[in-house]
mmCIF file of C-alpha atoms and ligand atoms in Angstrom:
data_model
loop_
_atom_site.group_PDB
_atom_site.id
_atom_site.type_symbol
_atom_site.label_atom_id
_atom_site.label_comp_id
_atom_site.label_asym_id
_atom_site.label_seq_id
_atom_site.Cartn_x
_atom_site.Cartn_y
_atom_site.Cartn_z
ATOM 1 C CA MET A 1 71.033 127.249 123.510
ATOM 2 C CA ARG A 2 72.240 126.976 119.940
ATOM 3 C CA ILE A 3 72.415 123.792 117.949
ATOM 4 C CA ASN A 4 75.340 122.784 115.724
ATOM 5 C CA GLU A 5 74.169 124.476 112.537
ATOM 6 C CA ASN A 6 76.749 122.595 110.484
ATOM 7 C CA TYR A 7 74.144 119.819 110.351
ATOM 8 C CA TRP A 8 72.134 122.056 108.007
ATOM 9 C CA LYS A 9 74.981 121.817 105.503
ATOM 10 C CA LEU A 10 74.743 118.023 105.255
ATOM 11 C CA GLN A 11 73.411 116.867 101.932
ATOM 12 C CA ASP A 12 70.472 114.536 102.287
ATOM 13 C CA SER A 13 71.526 111.025 101.457
ATOM 14 C CA TYR A 14 69.058 110.106 98.738
ATOM 15 C CA LEU A 15 71.097 107.259 97.295
ATOM 16 C CA PHE A 16 69.781 104.177 99.068
ATOM 17 C CA SER A 17 66.291 105.575 99.696
ATOM 18 C CA THR A 18 65.910 106.409 95.983
ATOM 19 C CA ILE A 19 67.098 102.915 95.066
ATOM 20 C CA ALA A 20 64.555 101.394 97.481
ATOM 21 C CA LYS A 21 61.752 103.574 96.073
ATOM 22 C CA LYS A 22 62.563 102.676 92.475
ATOM 23 C CA VAL A 23 62.706 98.960 93.257
ATOM 24 C CA LYS A 24 59.404 99.133 95.129
ATOM 25 C CA ALA A 25 57.702 100.938 92.233
ATOM 26 C CA PHE A 26 59.067 98.402 89.743
ATOM 27 C CA LEU A 27 57.896 95.451 91.853
ATOM 28 C CA ALA A 28 54.442 96.979 92.218
ATOM 29 C CA GLU A 29 54.132 96.798 88.424
ATOM 30 C CA HIS A 30 55.975 93.480 88.006
ATOM 31 C CA PRO A 31 55.102 91.457 91.125
ATOM 32 C CA ASP A 32 56.434 88.195 89.623
ATOM 33 C CA GLN A 33 59.859 89.534 88.701
ATOM 34 C CA LYS A 34 62.712 88.208 90.844
ATOM 35 C CA ILE A 35 65.069 91.029 91.741
ATOM 36 C CA ILE A 36 68.781 90.277 92.175
ATOM 37 C CA ARG A 37 70.636 92.714 94.399
ATOM 38 C CA LEU A 38 74.233 93.271 93.371
ATOM 39 C CA GLY A 39 74.360 96.646 95.049
ATOM 40 C CA ILE A 40 74.622 95.706 98.681
ATOM 41 C CA GLY A 41 77.712 96.438 100.739
ATOM 42 C CA ASP A 42 76.690 93.978 103.453
ATOM 43 C CA VAL A 43 77.972 90.424 103.670
ATOM 44 C CA THR A 44 75.672 87.419 103.184
ATOM 45 C CA LEU A 45 77.739 84.510 104.567
ATOM 46 C CA PRO A 46 77.309 83.730 108.285
ATOM 47 C CA LEU A 47 80.018 84.063 110.959
ATOM 48 C CA PRO A 48 82.845 81.500 110.653
ATOM 49 C CA ALA A 49 82.322 78.425 112.881
ATOM 50 C CA ALA A 50 85.464 79.192 114.932
ATOM 51 C CA VAL A 51 84.021 82.621 115.808
ATOM 52 C CA VAL A 52 80.634 81.171 116.781
ATOM 53 C CA SER A 53 82.158 78.560 119.042
ATOM 54 C CA ALA A 54 84.478 81.120 120.728
ATOM 55 C CA MET A 55 81.456 83.321 121.386
ATOM 56 C CA HIS A 56 79.478 80.385 122.834
ATOM 57 C CA GLU A 57 82.341 79.658 125.226
ATOM 58 C CA ALA A 58 82.506 83.322 126.192
ATOM 59 C CA VAL A 59 78.764 83.382 126.937
ATOM 60 C CA ASP A 60 79.245 80.402 129.273
ATOM 61 C CA GLU A 61 82.148 82.198 130.989
ATOM 62 C CA MET A 62 79.936 85.239 131.529
ATOM 63 C CA GLY A 63 77.373 83.013 133.241
ATOM 64 C CA LYS A 64 79.766 81.820 135.967
ATOM 65 C CA LYS A 65 80.942 83.870 138.923
ATOM 66 C CA GLU A 66 84.589 82.796 138.589
ATOM 67 C CA SER A 67 84.891 83.700 134.890
ATOM 68 C CA PHE A 68 82.445 86.623 134.669
ATOM 69 C CA HIS A 69 83.722 89.864 133.062
ATOM 70 C CA GLY A 70 82.391 93.297 133.997
ATOM 71 C CA TYR A 71 83.725 96.589 132.616
ATOM 72 C CA GLY A 72 86.705 95.786 130.426
ATOM 73 C CA PRO A 73 89.586 97.948 129.219
ATOM 74 C CA GLU A 74 88.018 100.489 126.812
ATOM 75 C CA GLN A 75 90.865 100.031 124.336
ATOM 76 C CA GLY A 76 90.385 96.252 124.123
ATOM 77 C CA TYR A 77 91.472 93.069 125.888
ATOM 78 C CA SER A 78 95.087 92.035 125.637
ATOM 79 C CA PHE A 79 94.195 88.622 124.130
ATOM 80 C CA LEU A 80 92.683 90.325 121.077
ATOM 81 C CA LYS A 81 95.382 92.982 120.741
ATOM 82 C CA THR A 82 98.186 90.410 120.810
ATOM 83 C CA ALA A 83 96.310 88.383 118.144
ATOM 84 C CA ILE A 84 96.144 91.548 115.989
ATOM 85 C CA GLN A 85 99.865 92.142 116.627
ATOM 86 C CA GLY A 86 100.544 88.641 115.305
ATOM 87 C CA TYR A 87 98.421 89.315 112.224
ATOM 88 C CA TYR A 88 100.479 92.430 111.414
ATOM 89 C CA ALA A 89 103.763 90.645 112.119
ATOM 90 C CA ARG A 90 103.306 88.528 108.973
ATOM 91 C CA LEU A 91 103.408 91.602 106.668
ATOM 92 C CA PRO A 92 105.893 92.204 108.408
ATOM 93 C CA VAL A 93 104.738 95.187 110.480
ATOM 94 C CA LYS A 94 105.726 95.520 114.128
ATOM 95 C CA LEU A 95 103.107 97.106 116.376
ATOM 96 C CA GLU A 96 103.124 97.696 120.099
ATOM 97 C CA GLU A 97 100.088 96.479 121.960
ATOM 98 C CA GLU A 98 99.313 100.029 123.175
ATOM 99 C CA GLU A 99 99.155 101.198 119.553
ATOM 100 C CA ILE A 100 96.105 98.989 118.898
ATOM 101 C CA PHE A 101 92.642 100.202 119.955
ATOM 102 C CA VAL A 102 89.737 97.769 119.631
ATOM 103 C CA SER A 103 86.417 99.378 118.717
ATOM 104 C CA ASP A 104 82.911 98.601 117.533
ATOM 105 C CA GLY A 105 83.925 99.184 113.921
ATOM 106 C CA ALA A 106 85.747 101.381 111.442
ATOM 107 C CA LYS A 107 82.837 103.762 110.842
ATOM 108 C CA SER A 108 82.696 104.845 114.500
ATOM 109 C CA ASP A 109 86.449 105.386 114.731
ATOM 110 C CA LEU A 110 86.655 107.235 111.402
ATOM 111 C CA GLY A 111 84.126 109.707 112.801
ATOM 112 C CA ASN A 112 85.362 109.788 116.399
ATOM 113 C CA ILE A 113 89.033 110.400 115.536
ATOM 114 C CA LEU A 114 88.020 113.892 114.419
ATOM 115 C CA ASP A 115 87.632 114.811 118.118
ATOM 116 C CA LEU A 116 91.427 115.088 118.154
ATOM 117 C CA PHE A 117 91.703 117.658 115.376
ATOM 118 C CA ASP A 118 91.099 121.399 115.202
ATOM 119 C CA ARG A 119 87.992 122.570 113.378
ATOM 120 C CA HIS A 120 90.057 124.803 111.106
ATOM 121 C CA ASN A 121 92.094 121.997 109.535
ATOM 122 C CA THR A 122 91.670 121.486 105.798
ATOM 123 C CA VAL A 123 90.530 118.017 104.811
ATOM 124 C CA LEU A 124 91.462 116.263 101.566
ATOM 125 C CA VAL A 125 88.988 113.649 100.384
ATOM 126 C CA PRO A 126 88.897 111.625 97.156
ATOM 127 C CA ASP A 127 85.858 111.893 94.882
ATOM 128 C CA PRO A 128 84.098 109.419 94.540
ATOM 129 C CA VAL A 129 84.242 108.445 98.199
ATOM 130 C CA TYR A 130 82.745 106.511 101.128
ATOM 131 C CA PRO A 131 80.315 109.247 102.308
ATOM 132 C CA VAL A 132 81.243 108.980 106.026
ATOM 133 C CA TYR A 133 84.526 110.907 105.497
ATOM 134 C CA VAL A 134 82.649 113.870 104.072
ATOM 135 C CA ASP A 135 79.656 113.965 106.408
ATOM 136 C CA THR A 136 81.666 113.655 109.640
ATOM 137 C CA ASN A 137 83.756 116.670 108.625
ATOM 138 C CA VAL A 138 80.744 118.683 107.473
ATOM 139 C CA MET A 139 79.218 118.099 110.926
ATOM 140 C CA ALA A 140 82.345 119.586 112.485
ATOM 141 C CA GLY A 141 82.358 122.541 110.075
ATOM 142 C CA ARG A 142 85.686 121.719 108.417
ATOM 143 C CA ASN A 143 86.726 122.886 104.979
ATOM 144 C CA ILE A 144 86.793 119.930 102.540
ATOM 145 C CA VAL A 145 88.881 119.864 99.380
ATOM 146 C CA TYR A 146 88.201 117.089 96.871
ATOM 147 C CA MET A 147 90.776 115.246 94.815
ATOM 148 C CA ASN A 148 89.622 113.759 91.537
ATOM 149 C CA ALA A 149 89.642 109.994 91.215
ATOM 150 C CA ASN A 150 88.927 109.147 87.596
ATOM 151 C CA GLU A 151 89.764 106.905 84.660
ATOM 152 C CA LEU A 152 92.934 108.916 83.946
ATOM 153 C CA ASN A 153 94.507 108.155 87.335
ATOM 154 C CA GLY A 154 92.974 104.684 87.641
ATOM 155 C CA PHE A 155 90.755 106.056 90.439
ATOM 156 C CA LEU A 156 93.886 106.459 92.567
ATOM 157 C CA PRO A 157 94.517 110.184 93.043
ATOM 158 C CA MET A 158 98.067 111.203 93.917
ATOM 159 C CA PRO A 159 99.350 114.177 95.946
ATOM 160 C CA ASP A 160 99.054 117.518 94.259
ATOM 161 C CA GLY A 161 101.460 120.288 95.283
ATOM 162 C CA GLN A 162 98.634 122.832 94.941
ATOM 163 C CA VAL A 163 96.717 121.689 98.004
ATOM 164 C CA GLN A 164 97.761 122.407 101.586
ATOM 165 C CA ALA A 165 95.918 119.636 103.387
ATOM 166 C CA ASP A 166 96.063 118.820 107.098
ATOM 167 C CA ILE A 167 93.920 115.660 107.156
ATOM 168 C CA ILE A 168 94.072 113.239 104.222
ATOM 169 C CA TYR A 169 91.699 110.311 103.707
ATOM 170 C CA LEU A 170 92.898 107.303 101.736
ATOM 171 C CA CYS A 171 90.874 104.128 101.279
ATOM 172 C CA SER A 172 92.590 101.108 99.740
ATOM 173 C CA PRO A 173 91.097 98.772 98.538
ATOM 174 C CA ASN A 174 88.644 101.485 97.718
ATOM 175 C CA ASN A 175 84.945 101.713 98.256
ATOM 176 C CA PRO A 176 83.331 102.345 95.785
ATOM 177 C CA THR A 177 85.900 101.895 92.987
ATOM 178 C CA GLY A 178 87.758 98.745 94.076
ATOM 179 C CA ALA A 179 91.079 100.434 93.170
ATOM 180 C CA VAL A 180 94.153 99.543 95.273
ATOM 181 C CA TYR A 181 97.258 101.696 95.793
ATOM 182 C CA HIS A 182 100.719 100.259 95.036
ATOM 183 C CA LYS A 183 103.518 100.658 97.552
ATOM 184 C CA THR A 184 105.246 103.364 95.504
ATOM 185 C CA GLN A 185 102.025 105.376 95.365
ATOM 186 C CA LEU A 186 101.483 105.104 99.113
ATOM 187 C CA LYS A 187 105.115 106.084 99.637
ATOM 188 C CA ALA A 188 104.421 109.286 97.671
ATOM 189 C CA TRP A 189 101.449 109.991 99.946
ATOM 190 C CA VAL A 190 103.510 109.350 103.088
ATOM 191 C CA ASP A 191 106.298 111.671 101.865
ATOM 192 C CA TYR A 192 103.746 114.355 100.993
ATOM 193 C CA ALA A 193 101.986 114.091 104.369
ATOM 194 C CA ARG A 194 105.287 114.362 106.216
ATOM 195 C CA ARG A 195 106.326 117.428 104.174
ATOM 196 C CA GLN A 196 102.952 119.044 104.920
ATOM 197 C CA GLY A 197 102.858 118.008 108.562
ATOM 198 C CA ALA A 198 99.531 116.366 107.717
ATOM 199 C CA VAL A 199 97.935 113.198 109.049
ATOM 200 C CA ILE A 200 96.768 110.356 106.765
ATOM 201 C CA LEU A 201 93.620 108.540 107.871
ATOM 202 C CA PHE A 202 94.066 105.211 106.095
ATOM 203 C CA ASP A 203 90.932 103.079 105.761
ATOM 204 C CA ALA A 204 91.974 99.429 105.386
ATOM 205 C CA ALA A 205 88.490 97.945 105.921
ATOM 206 C CA TYR A 206 88.927 95.766 102.800
ATOM 207 C CA GLU A 207 92.585 94.710 103.240
ATOM 208 C CA ALA A 208 91.612 91.038 103.563
ATOM 209 C CA PHE A 209 90.518 91.049 99.901
ATOM 210 C CA ILE A 210 94.055 91.733 98.661
ATOM 211 C CA SER A 211 95.596 88.597 97.210
ATOM 212 C CA ASP A 212 98.314 90.219 95.085
ATOM 213 C CA GLU A 213 101.342 89.912 97.388
ATOM 214 C CA SER A 214 102.976 92.996 95.901
ATOM 215 C CA LEU A 215 100.144 95.278 97.075
ATOM 216 C CA PRO A 216 100.282 96.837 100.560
ATOM 217 C CA ARG A 217 97.631 95.643 103.045
ATOM 218 C CA SER A 218 98.633 98.186 105.653
ATOM 219 C CA ILE A 219 100.024 101.704 105.285
ATOM 220 C CA PHE A 220 102.563 100.728 107.928
ATOM 221 C CA GLU A 221 104.316 98.605 105.295
ATOM 222 C CA ILE A 222 105.531 101.972 103.987
ATOM 223 C CA ASP A 223 108.625 103.670 105.454
ATOM 224 C CA GLY A 224 107.739 106.829 107.347
ATOM 225 C CA ALA A 225 104.038 105.962 107.774
ATOM 226 C CA ARG A 226 104.434 105.615 111.545
ATOM 227 C CA GLU A 227 105.201 109.353 111.595
ATOM 228 C CA CYS A 228 102.071 110.423 109.702
ATOM 229 C CA ALA A 229 99.288 107.809 109.567
ATOM 230 C CA VAL A 230 96.447 106.273 111.539
ATOM 231 C CA GLU A 231 94.970 103.021 110.191
ATOM 232 C CA PHE A 232 91.350 101.873 110.504
ATOM 233 C CA CYS A 233 90.466 98.186 110.235
ATOM 234 C CA SER A 234 87.324 96.166 110.553
ATOM 235 C CA PHE A 235 86.140 92.604 111.064
ATOM 236 C CA SER A 236 82.956 93.498 109.163
ATOM 237 C CA LYS A 237 83.875 92.381 105.661
ATOM 238 C CA THR A 238 86.809 90.187 106.709
ATOM 239 C CA ALA A 239 84.829 87.891 108.994
ATOM 240 C CA GLY A 240 81.152 88.798 108.601
ATOM 241 C CA PHE A 241 80.983 91.077 111.680
ATOM 242 C CA THR A 242 78.658 93.692 110.129
ATOM 243 C CA GLY A 243 75.980 92.801 112.683
ATOM 244 C CA THR A 244 78.320 91.632 115.466
ATOM 245 C CA ARG A 245 80.425 94.833 115.478
ATOM 246 C CA CYS A 246 84.177 94.864 115.991
ATOM 247 C CA GLY A 247 87.111 96.692 114.439
ATOM 248 C CA TYR A 248 90.385 98.270 115.465
ATOM 249 C CA THR A 249 92.432 101.381 114.914
ATOM 250 C CA VAL A 250 96.212 101.630 114.959
ATOM 251 C CA VAL A 251 97.707 104.876 116.288
ATOM 252 C CA PRO A 252 101.537 104.724 116.275
ATOM 253 C CA LYS A 253 103.418 106.298 119.151
ATOM 254 C CA GLU A 254 105.587 108.360 116.777
ATOM 255 C CA LEU A 255 102.591 110.460 115.665
ATOM 256 C CA THR A 256 103.131 113.818 117.320
ATOM 257 C CA TYR A 257 101.452 117.116 116.432
ATOM 258 C CA GLY A 258 101.920 120.347 118.372
ATOM 259 C CA GLY A 259 104.095 118.433 120.819
ATOM 260 C CA THR A 260 101.302 115.992 121.702
ATOM 261 C CA LYS A 261 101.119 112.296 120.896
ATOM 262 C CA LEU A 262 97.930 111.339 119.034
ATOM 263 C CA ASN A 263 98.196 107.943 120.733
ATOM 264 C CA SER A 264 97.805 109.530 124.197
ATOM 265 C CA MET A 265 94.980 111.773 123.003
ATOM 266 C CA TRP A 266 93.125 108.844 121.443
ATOM 267 C CA LEU A 267 93.550 106.777 124.616
ATOM 268 C CA ARG A 268 92.134 109.676 126.649
ATOM 269 C CA ARG A 269 89.280 110.112 124.194
ATOM 270 C CA GLN A 270 88.359 106.438 124.123
ATOM 271 C CA THR A 271 88.623 105.869 127.876
ATOM 272 C CA THR A 272 86.391 108.911 128.420
ATOM 273 C CA LYS A 273 83.748 108.460 125.741
ATOM 274 C CA PHE A 274 83.834 104.802 124.651
ATOM 275 C CA ASN A 275 82.701 101.809 126.707
ATOM 276 C CA GLY A 276 84.716 99.187 124.873
ATOM 277 C CA VAL A 277 83.547 96.163 122.887
ATOM 278 C CA PRO A 278 81.716 93.340 124.706
ATOM 279 C CA TYR A 279 83.975 90.548 126.010
ATOM 280 C CA ILE A 280 81.927 87.988 124.062
ATOM 281 C CA VAL A 281 82.457 89.847 120.779
ATOM 282 C CA GLN A 282 86.185 90.307 121.409
ATOM 283 C CA LYS A 283 86.485 86.567 122.091
ATOM 284 C CA GLY A 284 84.789 85.923 118.746
ATOM 285 C CA ALA A 285 87.087 88.419 117.000
ATOM 286 C CA SER A 286 90.213 86.815 118.462
ATOM 287 C CA ALA A 287 89.095 83.450 117.017
ATOM 288 C CA VAL A 288 89.420 85.038 113.550
ATOM 289 C CA PHE A 289 93.200 84.852 114.036
ATOM 290 C CA SER A 290 93.314 81.199 115.099
ATOM 291 C CA GLU A 291 94.539 78.750 112.467
ATOM 292 C CA GLU A 292 91.033 77.396 112.015
ATOM 293 C CA GLY A 293 89.547 80.917 111.987
ATOM 294 C CA GLN A 294 91.988 82.084 109.321
ATOM 295 C CA ARG A 295 91.136 79.072 107.158
ATOM 296 C CA GLN A 296 87.402 79.728 107.468
ATOM 297 C CA VAL A 297 87.756 83.461 106.850
ATOM 298 C CA LYS A 298 89.825 82.763 103.752
ATOM 299 C CA ALA A 299 87.166 80.351 102.460
ATOM 300 C CA ASN A 300 84.488 83.053 102.835
ATOM 301 C CA ILE A 301 86.615 85.681 101.143
ATOM 302 C CA ASP A 302 87.444 83.250 98.331
ATOM 303 C CA TYR A 303 83.713 82.701 97.874
ATOM 304 C CA TYR A 304 83.104 86.440 97.430
ATOM 305 C CA LYS A 305 86.133 86.749 95.179
ATOM 306 C CA GLU A 306 84.803 83.982 92.957
ATOM 307 C CA ASN A 307 81.556 85.977 92.700
ATOM 308 C CA ALA A 308 83.656 88.987 91.687
ATOM 309 C CA ARG A 309 85.417 86.897 89.025
ATOM 310 C CA ILE A 310 82.081 85.697 87.639
ATOM 311 C CA ILE A 311 80.815 89.285 87.349
ATOM 312 C CA ALA A 312 84.136 90.497 85.912
ATOM 313 C CA ASP A 313 84.079 87.765 83.217
ATOM 314 C CA ALA A 314 80.586 88.800 82.194
ATOM 315 C CA LEU A 315 81.604 92.464 81.940
ATOM 316 C CA LYS A 316 84.668 91.539 79.876
ATOM 317 C CA LYS A 317 82.563 89.443 77.491
ATOM 318 C CA GLN A 318 80.255 92.379 76.946
ATOM 319 C CA GLY A 319 83.127 94.800 76.422
ATOM 320 C CA ILE A 320 82.091 96.907 79.415
ATOM 321 C CA TRP A 321 84.988 98.868 80.935
ATOM 322 C CA TYR A 322 85.467 98.174 84.626
ATOM 323 C CA THR A 323 88.035 98.319 87.390
ATOM 324 C CA GLY A 324 88.311 96.571 90.776
ATOM 325 C CA GLY A 325 86.993 93.124 91.613
ATOM 326 C CA GLU A 326 90.408 91.493 91.845
ATOM 327 C CA ASN A 327 91.717 92.609 95.205
ATOM 328 C CA SER A 328 88.392 94.008 96.286
ATOM 329 C CA PRO A 329 84.726 92.971 96.593
ATOM 330 C CA TYR A 330 83.692 95.974 94.469
ATOM 331 C CA LEU A 331 83.500 96.254 90.686
ATOM 332 C CA TRP A 332 83.285 99.737 89.272
ATOM 333 C CA LEU A 333 82.050 99.837 85.715
ATOM 334 C CA LYS A 334 81.551 102.501 83.114
ATOM 335 C CA CYS A 335 77.914 102.716 82.073
ATOM 336 C CA PRO A 336 77.690 101.518 78.456
ATOM 337 C CA GLU A 337 76.581 103.762 75.601
ATOM 338 C CA GLY A 338 77.258 106.926 77.552
ATOM 339 C CA LYS A 339 74.368 106.316 79.945
ATOM 340 C CA SER A 340 74.301 108.275 83.184
ATOM 341 C CA SER A 341 74.548 106.326 86.449
ATOM 342 C CA TRP A 342 70.803 106.565 87.096
ATOM 343 C CA GLU A 343 69.888 105.790 83.467
ATOM 344 C CA TYR A 344 71.928 102.617 83.707
ATOM 345 C CA PHE A 345 70.337 101.809 87.086
ATOM 346 C CA ASP A 346 66.851 102.076 85.510
ATOM 347 C CA TYR A 347 67.970 100.079 82.485
ATOM 348 C CA LEU A 348 69.371 97.170 84.560
ATOM 349 C CA LEU A 349 66.361 97.179 86.879
ATOM 350 C CA THR A 350 63.700 97.221 84.187
ATOM 351 C CA GLN A 351 65.449 95.043 81.586
ATOM 352 C CA ALA A 352 67.208 92.502 83.810
ATOM 353 C CA GLY A 353 65.774 92.862 87.317
ATOM 354 C CA ILE A 354 69.283 93.625 88.634
ATOM 355 C CA VAL A 355 69.859 96.261 91.311
ATOM 356 C CA GLY A 356 73.261 97.926 91.567
ATOM 357 C CA THR A 357 74.463 101.242 92.983
ATOM 358 C CA PRO A 358 74.724 104.363 90.785
ATOM 359 C CA GLY A 359 78.254 105.784 90.971
ATOM 360 C CA ALA A 360 76.875 109.341 91.033
ATOM 361 C CA GLY A 361 75.786 108.649 94.620
ATOM 362 C CA PHE A 362 79.445 108.635 95.719
ATOM 363 C CA GLY A 363 80.476 112.011 94.287
ATOM 364 C CA LYS A 364 80.539 113.995 91.054
ATOM 365 C CA ASN A 365 83.290 111.838 89.516
ATOM 366 C CA GLY A 366 81.062 108.810 90.024
ATOM 367 C CA GLU A 367 78.622 110.079 87.368
ATOM 368 C CA GLY A 368 78.569 107.698 84.396
ATOM 369 C CA PHE A 369 79.818 104.820 86.579
ATOM 370 C CA PHE A 370 78.126 102.019 88.484
ATOM 371 C CA ARG A 371 79.086 99.841 91.474
ATOM 372 C CA LEU A 372 78.425 96.117 91.637
ATOM 373 C CA THR A 373 79.397 94.058 94.671
ATOM 374 C CA ALA A 374 80.488 90.467 95.123
ATOM 375 C CA PHE A 375 78.726 90.014 98.477
ATOM 376 C CA GLY A 376 75.665 88.270 97.027
ATOM 377 C CA ASP A 377 75.149 84.527 96.998
ATOM 378 C CA ARG A 378 76.574 82.376 94.215
ATOM 379 C CA GLU A 379 73.331 81.295 92.576
ATOM 380 C CA ASN A 380 72.022 84.850 92.361
ATOM 381 C CA THR A 381 75.342 86.122 91.054
ATOM 382 C CA LYS A 382 75.320 83.470 88.316
ATOM 383 C CA GLU A 383 71.739 84.250 87.410
ATOM 384 C CA ALA A 384 72.540 87.964 87.305
ATOM 385 C CA VAL A 385 75.366 87.501 84.800
ATOM 386 C CA GLN A 386 73.133 85.285 82.626
ATOM 387 C CA ARG A 387 70.569 88.053 82.601
ATOM 388 C CA LEU A 388 73.307 90.569 81.744
ATOM 389 C CA ALA A 389 74.448 88.389 78.838
ATOM 390 C CA SER A 390 70.936 88.146 77.423
ATOM 391 C CA LEU A 391 70.642 91.934 77.272
ATOM 392 C CA ARG A 392 72.574 92.029 74.000
HETATM 393 N N1 LIG B 1 85.184 101.935 105.602
HETATM 394 C C1 LIG B 1 84.700 101.657 104.384
HETATM 395 C C2 LIG B 1 85.443 102.096 103.188
HETATM 396 C C3 LIG B 1 83.481 100.966 104.255
HETATM 397 O O1 LIG B 1 82.992 100.700 103.027
HETATM 398 C C4 LIG B 1 82.791 100.563 105.415
HETATM 399 C C5 LIG B 1 81.508 99.841 105.334
HETATM 400 O O2 LIG B 1 80.903 99.634 104.336
HETATM 401 C C6 LIG B 1 83.338 100.888 106.645
HETATM 402 C C7 LIG B 1 84.539 101.567 106.716
HETATM 403 C C8 LIG B 1 82.609 100.560 107.923
HETATM 404 O O3 LIG B 1 83.118 99.460 108.541
HETATM 405 P P1 LIG B 1 82.516 98.973 109.927
HETATM 406 O O4 LIG B 1 81.412 98.016 109.622
HETATM 407 O O5 LIG B 1 83.680 98.336 110.628
HETATM 408 O O6 LIG B 1 82.024 100.178 110.673
#
């Protein structure tokens, strides 16, 4: 018996444990200091009322013989998939119901999709990046090539003729940088992927934060994307489902590699290895698309976006360079006075009691940068920017 030794190649994730250790040590010395966390990637607002009431109804249905649900379709109930179809139709993007696969979230699908691909494929990943793309490929022993996301390209790397990639990860709006691709940029990626015969894994977990109508919310708004892209979506940040768990993945029927449809492979994979999302949760998720649900979701997103605006204003006033925060819950700032990411972390913690996330934790290009998030509550966000202002 041999284990998968690729696990030895994983880099230990020190980022959040180091943050926790530093905060603990600081609080041990300053027990009265109130810490404000602007580093978290989790939501703080509760589930929208429409979702809660749909889930209550579903619980009652489960308690009666005539409306009880046992094993469901692994790829999701039709009522949720048709609601998702309707959501895409407004872009306008036309999806077939069988192209939509409901799951327990984007992270699982981003990892699980790799079951469909050969171990010898080359993977192209932006740096800095959401660490899941890297670690899931390291576990499978794939070769990873990094593309630089930096100030010069607005943290939006574009295709480079030098690299022969088979699997390309794009995340827009981006975690951690908050950068969002324009349609022309995504079109260049789609054309490149089609020339290469590559697949784009497009992470749209933050699409709901886009308010600029000219920016694409789905890669399928781009001509040719149905021939080269899979899209991953999530209710986590859109509707507060981080603890409830629901997302979906779109695999177009045109996607064919080696004569095989990825859609059929993914269906086979999911029906074999995945049990589906609970009926109660899918009922809650479908309420997100009701008129009332959409209104409530928008109100929550507007709340976070107002937090982002408050933080952005404070950064502007202090002359700190930043990007993101407009069509994204993330603000990505350049550490002032040439500080490293961790130096700035220590500085904010000790001088202002603010906890953010050092950019260096997301890749080498993140060094010298820092991520703040808009997911906190309003009072804390306001207090944090007052503390920031008093630093100078
Ligand atoms: N993709 C990105 C870019 C994320 O930042 C996150 C969560 O932080 C996810 C996916 C995971 O989403 P889910 O909660 O649906 O698994």
